[in-house]
mmCIF file of C-alpha atoms in Angstrom:
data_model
loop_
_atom_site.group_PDB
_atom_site.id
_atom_site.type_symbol
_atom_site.label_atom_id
_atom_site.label_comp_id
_atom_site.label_asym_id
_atom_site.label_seq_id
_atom_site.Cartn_x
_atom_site.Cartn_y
_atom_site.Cartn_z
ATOM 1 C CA UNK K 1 -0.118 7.825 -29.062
ATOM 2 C CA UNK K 2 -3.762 6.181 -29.219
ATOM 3 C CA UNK K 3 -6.593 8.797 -28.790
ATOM 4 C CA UNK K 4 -8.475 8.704 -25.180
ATOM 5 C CA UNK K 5 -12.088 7.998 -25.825
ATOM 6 C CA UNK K 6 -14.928 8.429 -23.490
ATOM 7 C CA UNK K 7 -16.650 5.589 -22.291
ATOM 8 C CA UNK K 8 -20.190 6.768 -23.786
ATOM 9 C CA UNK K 9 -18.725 8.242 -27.194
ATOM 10 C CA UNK K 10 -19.069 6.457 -30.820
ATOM 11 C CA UNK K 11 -16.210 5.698 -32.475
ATOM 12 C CA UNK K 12 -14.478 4.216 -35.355
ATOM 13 C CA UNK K 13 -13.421 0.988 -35.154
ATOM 14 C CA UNK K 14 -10.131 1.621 -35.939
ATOM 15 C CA UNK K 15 -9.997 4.467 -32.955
ATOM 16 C CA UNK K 16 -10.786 1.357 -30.540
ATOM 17 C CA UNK K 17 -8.569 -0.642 -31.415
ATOM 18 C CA UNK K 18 -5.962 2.009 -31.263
ATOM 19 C CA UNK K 19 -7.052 2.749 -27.750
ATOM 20 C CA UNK K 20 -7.268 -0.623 -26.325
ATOM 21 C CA UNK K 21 -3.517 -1.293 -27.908
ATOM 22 C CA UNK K 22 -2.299 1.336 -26.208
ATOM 23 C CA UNK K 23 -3.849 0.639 -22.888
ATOM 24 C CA UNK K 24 -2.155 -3.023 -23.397
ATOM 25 C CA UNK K 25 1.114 -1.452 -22.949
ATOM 26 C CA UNK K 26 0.526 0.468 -19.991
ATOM 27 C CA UNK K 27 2.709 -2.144 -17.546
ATOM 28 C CA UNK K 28 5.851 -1.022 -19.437
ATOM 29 C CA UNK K 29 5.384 2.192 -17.153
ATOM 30 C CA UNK K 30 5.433 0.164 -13.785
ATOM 31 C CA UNK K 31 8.058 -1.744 -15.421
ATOM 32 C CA UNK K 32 10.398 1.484 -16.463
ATOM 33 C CA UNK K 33 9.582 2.975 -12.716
ATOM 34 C CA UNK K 34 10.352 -0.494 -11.311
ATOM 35 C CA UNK K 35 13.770 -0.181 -13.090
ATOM 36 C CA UNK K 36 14.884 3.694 -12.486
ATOM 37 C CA UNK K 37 13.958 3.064 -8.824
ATOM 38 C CA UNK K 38 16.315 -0.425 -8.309
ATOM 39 C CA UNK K 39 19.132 1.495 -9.737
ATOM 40 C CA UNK K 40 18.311 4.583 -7.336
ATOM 41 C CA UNK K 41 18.669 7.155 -10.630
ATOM 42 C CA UNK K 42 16.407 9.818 -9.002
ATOM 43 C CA UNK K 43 19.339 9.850 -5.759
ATOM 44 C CA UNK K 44 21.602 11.103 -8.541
ATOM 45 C CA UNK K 45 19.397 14.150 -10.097
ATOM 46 C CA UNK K 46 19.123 15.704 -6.506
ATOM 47 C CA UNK K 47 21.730 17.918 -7.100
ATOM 48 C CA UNK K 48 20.399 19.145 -11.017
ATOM 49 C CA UNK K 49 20.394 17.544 -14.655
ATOM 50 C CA UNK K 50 22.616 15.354 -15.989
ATOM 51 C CA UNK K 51 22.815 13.843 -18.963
ATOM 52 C CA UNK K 52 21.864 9.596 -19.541
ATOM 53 C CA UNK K 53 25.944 9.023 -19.664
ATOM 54 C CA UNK K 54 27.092 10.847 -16.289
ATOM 55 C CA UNK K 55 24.024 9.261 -14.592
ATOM 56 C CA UNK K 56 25.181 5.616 -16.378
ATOM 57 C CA UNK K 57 27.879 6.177 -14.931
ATOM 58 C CA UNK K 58 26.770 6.765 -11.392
ATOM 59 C CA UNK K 59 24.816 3.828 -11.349
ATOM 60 C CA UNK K 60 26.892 1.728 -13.236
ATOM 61 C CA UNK K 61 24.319 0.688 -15.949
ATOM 62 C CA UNK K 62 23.888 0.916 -19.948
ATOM 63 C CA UNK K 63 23.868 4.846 -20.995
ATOM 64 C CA UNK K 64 22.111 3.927 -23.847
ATOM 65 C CA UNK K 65 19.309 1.732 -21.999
ATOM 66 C CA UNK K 66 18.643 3.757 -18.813
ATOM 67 C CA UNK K 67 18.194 7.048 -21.868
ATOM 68 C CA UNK K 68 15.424 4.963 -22.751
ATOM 69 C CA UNK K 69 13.854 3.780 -19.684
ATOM 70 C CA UNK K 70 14.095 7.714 -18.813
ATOM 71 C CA UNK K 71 12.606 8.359 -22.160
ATOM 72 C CA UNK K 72 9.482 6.777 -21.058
ATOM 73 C CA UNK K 73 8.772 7.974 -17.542
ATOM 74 C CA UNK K 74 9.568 11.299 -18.981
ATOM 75 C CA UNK K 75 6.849 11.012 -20.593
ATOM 76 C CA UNK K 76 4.575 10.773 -17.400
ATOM 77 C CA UNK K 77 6.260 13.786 -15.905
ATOM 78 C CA UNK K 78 8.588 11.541 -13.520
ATOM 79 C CA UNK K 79 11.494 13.745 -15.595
ATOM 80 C CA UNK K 80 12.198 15.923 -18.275
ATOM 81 C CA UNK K 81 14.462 15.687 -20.948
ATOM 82 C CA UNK K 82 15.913 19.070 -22.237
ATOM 83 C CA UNK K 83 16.899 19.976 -25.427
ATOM 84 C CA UNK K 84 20.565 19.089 -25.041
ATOM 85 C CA UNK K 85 19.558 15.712 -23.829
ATOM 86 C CA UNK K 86 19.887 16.297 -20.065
ATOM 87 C CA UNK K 87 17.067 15.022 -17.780
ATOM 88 C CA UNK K 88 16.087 16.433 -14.693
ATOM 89 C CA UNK K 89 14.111 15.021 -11.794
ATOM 90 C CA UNK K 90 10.120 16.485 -11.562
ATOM 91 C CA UNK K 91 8.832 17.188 -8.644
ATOM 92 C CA UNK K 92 6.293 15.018 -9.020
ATOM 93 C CA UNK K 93 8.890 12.861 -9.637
ATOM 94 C CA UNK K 94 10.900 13.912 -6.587
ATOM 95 C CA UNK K 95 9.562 11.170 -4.198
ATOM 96 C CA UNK K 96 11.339 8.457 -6.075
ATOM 97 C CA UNK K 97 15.045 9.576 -4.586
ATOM 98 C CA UNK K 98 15.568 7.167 -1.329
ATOM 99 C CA UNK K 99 16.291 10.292 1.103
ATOM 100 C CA UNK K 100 13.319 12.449 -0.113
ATOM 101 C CA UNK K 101 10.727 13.375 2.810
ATOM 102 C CA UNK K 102 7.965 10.700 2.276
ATOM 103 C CA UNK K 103 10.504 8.782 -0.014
ATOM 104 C CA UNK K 104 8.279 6.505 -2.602
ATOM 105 C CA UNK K 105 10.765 4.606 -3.646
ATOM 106 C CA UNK K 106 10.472 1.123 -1.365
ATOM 107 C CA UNK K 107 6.856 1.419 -2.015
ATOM 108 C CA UNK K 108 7.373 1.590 -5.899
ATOM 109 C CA UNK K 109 10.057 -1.332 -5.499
ATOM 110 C CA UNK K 110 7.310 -3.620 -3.246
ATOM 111 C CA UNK K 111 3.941 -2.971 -5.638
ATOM 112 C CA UNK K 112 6.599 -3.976 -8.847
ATOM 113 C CA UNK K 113 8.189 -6.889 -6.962
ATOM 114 C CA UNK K 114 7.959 -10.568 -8.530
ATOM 115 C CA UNK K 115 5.483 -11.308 -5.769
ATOM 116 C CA UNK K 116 3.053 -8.633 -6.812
ATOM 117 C CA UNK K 117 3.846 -8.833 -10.140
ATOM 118 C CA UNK K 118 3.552 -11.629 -11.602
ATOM 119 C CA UNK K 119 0.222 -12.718 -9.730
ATOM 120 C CA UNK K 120 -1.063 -10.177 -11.763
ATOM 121 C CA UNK K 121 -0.542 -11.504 -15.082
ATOM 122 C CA UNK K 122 -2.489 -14.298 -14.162
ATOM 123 C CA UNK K 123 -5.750 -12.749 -13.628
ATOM 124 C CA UNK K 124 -7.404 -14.671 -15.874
ATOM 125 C CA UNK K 125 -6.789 -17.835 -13.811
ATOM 126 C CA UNK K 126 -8.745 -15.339 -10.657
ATOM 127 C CA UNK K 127 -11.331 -15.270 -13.151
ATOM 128 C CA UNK K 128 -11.652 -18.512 -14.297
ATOM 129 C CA UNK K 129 -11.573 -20.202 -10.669
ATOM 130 C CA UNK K 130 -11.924 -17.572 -8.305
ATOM 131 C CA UNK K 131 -8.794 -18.060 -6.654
ATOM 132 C CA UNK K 132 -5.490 -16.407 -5.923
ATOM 133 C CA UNK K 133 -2.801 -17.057 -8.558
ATOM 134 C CA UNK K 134 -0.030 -16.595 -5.756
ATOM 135 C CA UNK K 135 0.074 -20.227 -4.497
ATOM 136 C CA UNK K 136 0.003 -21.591 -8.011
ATOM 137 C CA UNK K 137 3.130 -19.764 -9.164
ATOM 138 C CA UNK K 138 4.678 -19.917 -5.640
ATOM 139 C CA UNK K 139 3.823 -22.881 -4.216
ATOM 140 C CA UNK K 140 2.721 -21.190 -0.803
ATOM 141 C CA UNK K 141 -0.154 -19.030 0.394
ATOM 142 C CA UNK K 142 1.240 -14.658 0.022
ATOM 143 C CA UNK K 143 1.144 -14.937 3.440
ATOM 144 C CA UNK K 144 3.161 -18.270 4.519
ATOM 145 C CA UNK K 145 5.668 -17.333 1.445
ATOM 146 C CA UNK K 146 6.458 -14.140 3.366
ATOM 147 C CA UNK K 147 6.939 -16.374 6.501
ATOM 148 C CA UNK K 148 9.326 -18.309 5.173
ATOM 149 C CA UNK K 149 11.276 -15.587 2.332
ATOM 150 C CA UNK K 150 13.084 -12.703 4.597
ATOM 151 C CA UNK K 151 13.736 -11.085 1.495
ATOM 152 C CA UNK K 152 10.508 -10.745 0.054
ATOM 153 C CA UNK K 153 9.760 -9.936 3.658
ATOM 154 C CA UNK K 154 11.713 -6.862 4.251
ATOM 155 C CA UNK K 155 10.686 -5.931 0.812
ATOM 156 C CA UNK K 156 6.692 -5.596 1.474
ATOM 157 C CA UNK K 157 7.143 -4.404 5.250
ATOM 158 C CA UNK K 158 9.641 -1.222 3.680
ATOM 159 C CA UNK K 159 7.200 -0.634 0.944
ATOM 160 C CA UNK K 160 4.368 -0.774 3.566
ATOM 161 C CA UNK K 161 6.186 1.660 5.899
ATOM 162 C CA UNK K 162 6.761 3.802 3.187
ATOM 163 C CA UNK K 163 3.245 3.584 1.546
ATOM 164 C CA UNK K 164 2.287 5.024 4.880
ATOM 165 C CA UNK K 165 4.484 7.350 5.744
ATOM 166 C CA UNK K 166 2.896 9.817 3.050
ATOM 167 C CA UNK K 167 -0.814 9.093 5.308
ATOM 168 C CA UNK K 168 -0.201 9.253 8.703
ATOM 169 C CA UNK K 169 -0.738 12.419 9.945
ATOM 170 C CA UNK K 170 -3.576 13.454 7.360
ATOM 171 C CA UNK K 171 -5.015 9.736 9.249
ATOM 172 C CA UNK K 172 -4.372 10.170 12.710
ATOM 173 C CA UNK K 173 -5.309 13.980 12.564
ATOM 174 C CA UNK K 174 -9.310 12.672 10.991
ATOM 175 C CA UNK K 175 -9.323 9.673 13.592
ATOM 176 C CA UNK K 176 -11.188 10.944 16.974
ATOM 177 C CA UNK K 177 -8.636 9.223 19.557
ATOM 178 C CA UNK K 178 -9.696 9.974 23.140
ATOM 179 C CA UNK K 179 -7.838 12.187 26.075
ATOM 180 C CA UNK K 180 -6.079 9.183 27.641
ATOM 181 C CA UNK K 181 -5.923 5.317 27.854
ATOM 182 C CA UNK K 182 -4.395 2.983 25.531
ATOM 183 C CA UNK K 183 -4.832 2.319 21.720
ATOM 184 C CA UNK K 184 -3.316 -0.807 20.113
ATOM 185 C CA UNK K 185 -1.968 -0.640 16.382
ATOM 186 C CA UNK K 186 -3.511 -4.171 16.007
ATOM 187 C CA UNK K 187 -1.156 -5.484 12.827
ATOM 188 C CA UNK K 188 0.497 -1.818 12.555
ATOM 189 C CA UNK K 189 3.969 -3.269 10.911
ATOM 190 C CA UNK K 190 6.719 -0.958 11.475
ATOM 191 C CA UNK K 191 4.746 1.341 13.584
ATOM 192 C CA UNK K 192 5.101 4.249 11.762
ATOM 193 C CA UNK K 193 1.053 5.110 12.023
ATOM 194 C CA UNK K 194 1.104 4.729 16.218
ATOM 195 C CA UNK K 195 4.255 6.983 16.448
ATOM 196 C CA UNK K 196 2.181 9.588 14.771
ATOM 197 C CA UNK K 197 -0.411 9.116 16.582
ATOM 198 C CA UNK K 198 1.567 9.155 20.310
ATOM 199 C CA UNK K 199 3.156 12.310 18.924
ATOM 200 C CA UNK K 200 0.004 13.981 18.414
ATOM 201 C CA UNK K 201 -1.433 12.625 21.047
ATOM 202 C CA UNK K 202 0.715 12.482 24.568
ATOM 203 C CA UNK K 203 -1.943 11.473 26.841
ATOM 204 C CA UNK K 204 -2.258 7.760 25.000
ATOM 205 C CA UNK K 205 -0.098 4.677 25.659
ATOM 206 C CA UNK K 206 0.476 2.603 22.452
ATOM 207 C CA UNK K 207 0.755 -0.969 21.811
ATOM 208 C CA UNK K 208 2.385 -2.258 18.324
ATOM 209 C CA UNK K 209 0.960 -5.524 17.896
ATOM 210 C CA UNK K 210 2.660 -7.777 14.990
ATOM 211 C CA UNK K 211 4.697 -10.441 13.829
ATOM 212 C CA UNK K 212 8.307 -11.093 16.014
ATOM 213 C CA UNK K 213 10.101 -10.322 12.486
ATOM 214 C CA UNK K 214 7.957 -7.450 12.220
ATOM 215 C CA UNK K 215 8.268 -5.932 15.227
ATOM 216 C CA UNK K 216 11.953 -6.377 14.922
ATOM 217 C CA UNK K 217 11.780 -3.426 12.305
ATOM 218 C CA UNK K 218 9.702 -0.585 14.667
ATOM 219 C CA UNK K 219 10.376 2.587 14.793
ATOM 220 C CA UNK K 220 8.797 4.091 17.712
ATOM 221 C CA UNK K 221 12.215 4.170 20.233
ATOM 222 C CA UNK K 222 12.210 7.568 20.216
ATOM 223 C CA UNK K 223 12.851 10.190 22.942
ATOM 224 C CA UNK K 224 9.472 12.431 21.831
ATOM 225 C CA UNK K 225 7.277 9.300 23.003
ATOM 226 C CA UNK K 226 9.522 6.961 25.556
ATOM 227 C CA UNK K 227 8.028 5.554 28.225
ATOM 228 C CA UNK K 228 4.293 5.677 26.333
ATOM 229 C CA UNK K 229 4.850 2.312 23.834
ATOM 230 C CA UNK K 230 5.475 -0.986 24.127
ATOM 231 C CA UNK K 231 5.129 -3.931 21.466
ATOM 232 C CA UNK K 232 3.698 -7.294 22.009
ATOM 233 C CA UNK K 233 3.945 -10.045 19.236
ATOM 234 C CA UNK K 234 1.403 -12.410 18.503
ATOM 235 C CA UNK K 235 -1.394 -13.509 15.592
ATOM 236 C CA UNK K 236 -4.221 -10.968 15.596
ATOM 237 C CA UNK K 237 -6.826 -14.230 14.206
ATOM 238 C CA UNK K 238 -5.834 -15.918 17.722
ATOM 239 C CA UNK K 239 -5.764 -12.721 20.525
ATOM 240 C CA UNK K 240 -5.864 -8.873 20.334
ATOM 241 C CA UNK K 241 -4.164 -7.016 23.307
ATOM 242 C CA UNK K 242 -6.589 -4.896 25.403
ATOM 243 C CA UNK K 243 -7.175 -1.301 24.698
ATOM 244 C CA UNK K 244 -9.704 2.054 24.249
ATOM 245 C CA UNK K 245 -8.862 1.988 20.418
ATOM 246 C CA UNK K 246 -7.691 -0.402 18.369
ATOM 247 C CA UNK K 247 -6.742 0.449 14.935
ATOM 248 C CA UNK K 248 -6.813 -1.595 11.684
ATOM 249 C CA UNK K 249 -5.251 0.046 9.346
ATOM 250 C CA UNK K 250 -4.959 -1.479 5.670
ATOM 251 C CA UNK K 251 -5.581 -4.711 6.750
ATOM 252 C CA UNK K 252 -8.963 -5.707 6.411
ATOM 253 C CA UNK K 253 -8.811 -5.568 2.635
ATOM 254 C CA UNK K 254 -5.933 -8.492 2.804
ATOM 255 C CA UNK K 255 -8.571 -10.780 4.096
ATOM 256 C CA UNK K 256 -11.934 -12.378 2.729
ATOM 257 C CA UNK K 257 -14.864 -11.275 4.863
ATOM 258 C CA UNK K 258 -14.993 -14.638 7.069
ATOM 259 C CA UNK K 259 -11.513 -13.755 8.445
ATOM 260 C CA UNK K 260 -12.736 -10.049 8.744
ATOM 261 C CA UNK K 261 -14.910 -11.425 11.006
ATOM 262 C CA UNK K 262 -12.851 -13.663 13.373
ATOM 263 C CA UNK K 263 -10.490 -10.705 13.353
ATOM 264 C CA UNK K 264 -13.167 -8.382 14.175
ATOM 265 C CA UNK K 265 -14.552 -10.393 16.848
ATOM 266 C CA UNK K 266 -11.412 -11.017 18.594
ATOM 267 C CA UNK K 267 -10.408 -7.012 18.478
ATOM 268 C CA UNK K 268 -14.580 -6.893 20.094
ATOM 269 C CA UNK K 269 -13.302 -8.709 22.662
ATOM 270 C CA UNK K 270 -9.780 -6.672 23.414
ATOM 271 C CA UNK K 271 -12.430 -3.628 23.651
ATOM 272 C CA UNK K 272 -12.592 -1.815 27.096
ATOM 273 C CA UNK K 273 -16.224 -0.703 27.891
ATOM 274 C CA UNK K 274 -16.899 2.167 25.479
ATOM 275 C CA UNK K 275 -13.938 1.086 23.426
ATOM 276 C CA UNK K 276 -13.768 1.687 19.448
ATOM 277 C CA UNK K 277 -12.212 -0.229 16.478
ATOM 278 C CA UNK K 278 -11.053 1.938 13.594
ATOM 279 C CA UNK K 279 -10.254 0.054 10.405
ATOM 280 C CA UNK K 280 -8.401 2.181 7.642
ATOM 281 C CA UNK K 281 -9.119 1.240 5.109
ATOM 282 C CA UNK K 282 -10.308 2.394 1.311
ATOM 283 C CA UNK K 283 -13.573 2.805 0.537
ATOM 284 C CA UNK K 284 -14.909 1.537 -3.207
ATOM 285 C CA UNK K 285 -17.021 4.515 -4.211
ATOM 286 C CA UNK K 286 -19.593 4.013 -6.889
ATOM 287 C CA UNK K 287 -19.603 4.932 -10.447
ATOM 288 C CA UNK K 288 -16.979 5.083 -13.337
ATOM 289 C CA UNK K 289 -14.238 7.647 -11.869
ATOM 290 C CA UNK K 290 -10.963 6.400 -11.622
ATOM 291 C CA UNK K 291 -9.959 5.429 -7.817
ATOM 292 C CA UNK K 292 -6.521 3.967 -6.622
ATOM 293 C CA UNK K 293 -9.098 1.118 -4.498
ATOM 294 C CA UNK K 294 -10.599 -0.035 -7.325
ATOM 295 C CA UNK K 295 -6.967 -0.555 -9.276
ATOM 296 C CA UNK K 296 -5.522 -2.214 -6.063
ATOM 297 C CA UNK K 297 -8.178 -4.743 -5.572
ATOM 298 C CA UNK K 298 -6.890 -6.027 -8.641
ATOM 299 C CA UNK K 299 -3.587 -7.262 -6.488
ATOM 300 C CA UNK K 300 -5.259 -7.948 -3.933
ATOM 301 C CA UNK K 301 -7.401 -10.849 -5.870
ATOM 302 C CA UNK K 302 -4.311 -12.110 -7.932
ATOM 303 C CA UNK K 303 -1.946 -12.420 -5.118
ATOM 304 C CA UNK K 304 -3.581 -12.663 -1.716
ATOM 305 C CA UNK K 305 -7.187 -13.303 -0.982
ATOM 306 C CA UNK K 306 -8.743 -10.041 0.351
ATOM 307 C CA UNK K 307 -9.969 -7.550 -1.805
ATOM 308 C CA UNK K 308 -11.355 -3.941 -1.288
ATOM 309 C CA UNK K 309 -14.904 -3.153 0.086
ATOM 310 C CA UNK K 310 -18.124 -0.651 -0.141
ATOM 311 C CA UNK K 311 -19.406 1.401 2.554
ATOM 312 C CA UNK K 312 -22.326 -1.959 3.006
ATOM 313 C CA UNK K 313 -19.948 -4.204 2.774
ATOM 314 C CA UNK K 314 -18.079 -2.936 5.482
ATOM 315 C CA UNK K 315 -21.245 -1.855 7.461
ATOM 316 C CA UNK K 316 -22.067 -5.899 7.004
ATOM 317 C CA UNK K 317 -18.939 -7.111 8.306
ATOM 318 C CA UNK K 318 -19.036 -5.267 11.567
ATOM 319 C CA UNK K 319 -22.846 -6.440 12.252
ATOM 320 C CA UNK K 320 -21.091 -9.853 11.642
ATOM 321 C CA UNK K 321 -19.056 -9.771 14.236
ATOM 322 C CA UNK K 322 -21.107 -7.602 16.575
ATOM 323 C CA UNK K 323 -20.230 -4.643 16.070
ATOM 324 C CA UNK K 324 -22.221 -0.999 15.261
ATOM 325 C CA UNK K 325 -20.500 0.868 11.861
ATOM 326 C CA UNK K 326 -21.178 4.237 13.977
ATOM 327 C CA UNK K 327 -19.799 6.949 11.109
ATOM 328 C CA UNK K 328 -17.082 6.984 8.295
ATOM 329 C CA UNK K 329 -14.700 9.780 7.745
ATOM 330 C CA UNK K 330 -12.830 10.556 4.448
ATOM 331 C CA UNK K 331 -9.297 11.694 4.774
ATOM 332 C CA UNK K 332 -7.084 14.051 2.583
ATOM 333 C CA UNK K 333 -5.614 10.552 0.863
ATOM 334 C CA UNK K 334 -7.112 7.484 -0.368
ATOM 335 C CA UNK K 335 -7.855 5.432 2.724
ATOM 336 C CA UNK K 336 -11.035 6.422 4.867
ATOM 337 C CA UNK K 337 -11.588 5.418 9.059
ATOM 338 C CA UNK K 338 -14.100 3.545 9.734
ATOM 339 C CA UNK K 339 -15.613 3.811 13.566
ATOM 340 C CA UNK K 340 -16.968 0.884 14.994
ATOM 341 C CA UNK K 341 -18.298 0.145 18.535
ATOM 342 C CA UNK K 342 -19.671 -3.041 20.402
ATOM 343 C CA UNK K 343 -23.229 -3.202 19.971
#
């Protein structure tokens, strides 16, 4: 393994190059997650170790291939080999099996699918032209190739659902949702977020506003919350449904800031007097230090159009639309709510 180096620190030449070869191999770790999570390997460690043959032959692949594909995550404390060649399951690791509590594992499968993937390899054509590489290797805008694909569909709505399911309730217990009254989930997929938030909250009606196909997916028939939800499809650019709240959550950053704005001005309109939009969303901080925001932008620019924003730039796309950026709250995760009210 390549030394780390600091940024600031002086170094031989042959140290750097060491370092920057070994930092050109880090997809093979998305790539060996990618592959222990399609055959569902974790499901099969719930129970203790085993060693690569029993769990070949629970998921019906090559002993010899999955050792090594184990061999590397291992190595990032997703398992951990034992001296008589067993591995076991970490619980860092844990999230990967499909029936853990906040289960990773359609998340994992959805930020290493085709459609995120290989985008990314062309970032040097985002670059060079300052586009998306999406429609040139698909043929189609993300967003109409999802229309039209259920597969890849049902792929990036589970991963969504399960990206969130982790940052709900640390979310919904930082946003400030009032007594009573209604708050639409403007976008909110399977509905996972609002059905926290209804829990939590049993004064509030909720609305789940989304895609037919989308909605088709919800989760929110559930006896703790009946009679307090309905869902109403339609395209957030053309109409918002009325409400005291309505919450964007991770969906500004999919969208460059002129159709932030539309989309802001039409939830503006939805508003009831006094009304507030919260947009969760991450926040870029500034500096050097590692943050998940800065790494995702990344996707965002090869294979949508959106990308992730500052404090200002946020702040600039609410005045844009007419709208007051009244405070910004960090949560326990990555994501961060943003308050804004009509000015």
């Amino acid at each position: 393994m390549s030394p780390e180096v600091a940024p600031d620190e002086a170094v031989d030449p042959r140290t750097s190059s060491a370092f920057l070869v070994n930092e050109s191999l880090g997809y093979l770790f998305p790539a060996a997650l990618r592959a222990a999570a399609v055959v569902g390997v974790a499901d099969h460690l719930a129970d203790g170790p085993r060693t690569p043959a029993e769990l070949a032959a629970a998921t019906r692949t090559d002993a010899r291939s999955l050792y090594r594909v184990l061999r590397l995550l291992a190595t990032r404390g997703v398992f951990e080999e034992d001296a008589s060649g067993r591995f076991r399951l970490t619980s860092a690791g844990d999230a990967l099996r499909s029936d853990a509590p906040c289960s990773a594992r359609s998340a994992v499968l959805m930020n290493t699918d085709r459609s995120m993937w290989l985008p990314t390899a062309d970032l040097s054509r985002c670059v060079s032209e300052g586009t998306s590489a999406f429609e040139h290797l698909f043929g189609l805008p993300f967003w109409d190739y999802f229309a039209q694909d259920e597969d890849t569909a049902d792929v990036f709505h589970c991963g969504m659902a399960a990206m969130s399911d982790a940052e709900n309730e640390p979310i919904a217990t930082a946003c400030d949702f009032p007594p009573s009254g209604t708050v639409v989930d403007a976008g909110g997929g399977h509905g996972g977020f609002l059905l926290t938030v209804l829990e939590r909250h049993p004064g509030l009606h909720g609305v789940l506003y989304d895609r037919p196909h989308v909605l088709a997916g919800h989760r929110l028939d559930t006896p703790g919350i009946a009679g307090r939800w309905s869902t109403e499809a339609g395209d957030f650019f053309t109409a918002v449904p009325k409400g005291d709240v309505i919450v964007l959550k991770r969906i500004l950053h999919d969208w460059e800031d002129e159709q932030c704005v539309a989309l802001l001005d039409r939830c503006r309109t939805a508003l009831a007097p006094g009304g507030r939009i919260l947009a969760v969303d991450a926040v870029v901080p500034p500096g050097n230090a590692p943050h998940q925001a800065k790494a995702l932008d990344l996707l965002l620019m090869a294979a949508l159009v959106g990308r992730e924003r500052t404090e200002p730039e946020f702040a600039t796309l609410f005045e844009s639309a007419g709208l007051k950026l009244s405070r910004v709250v960090p949560t326990s995760t990555v994501l961060s709510v943003m308050e804004a009210v009509a000015v």
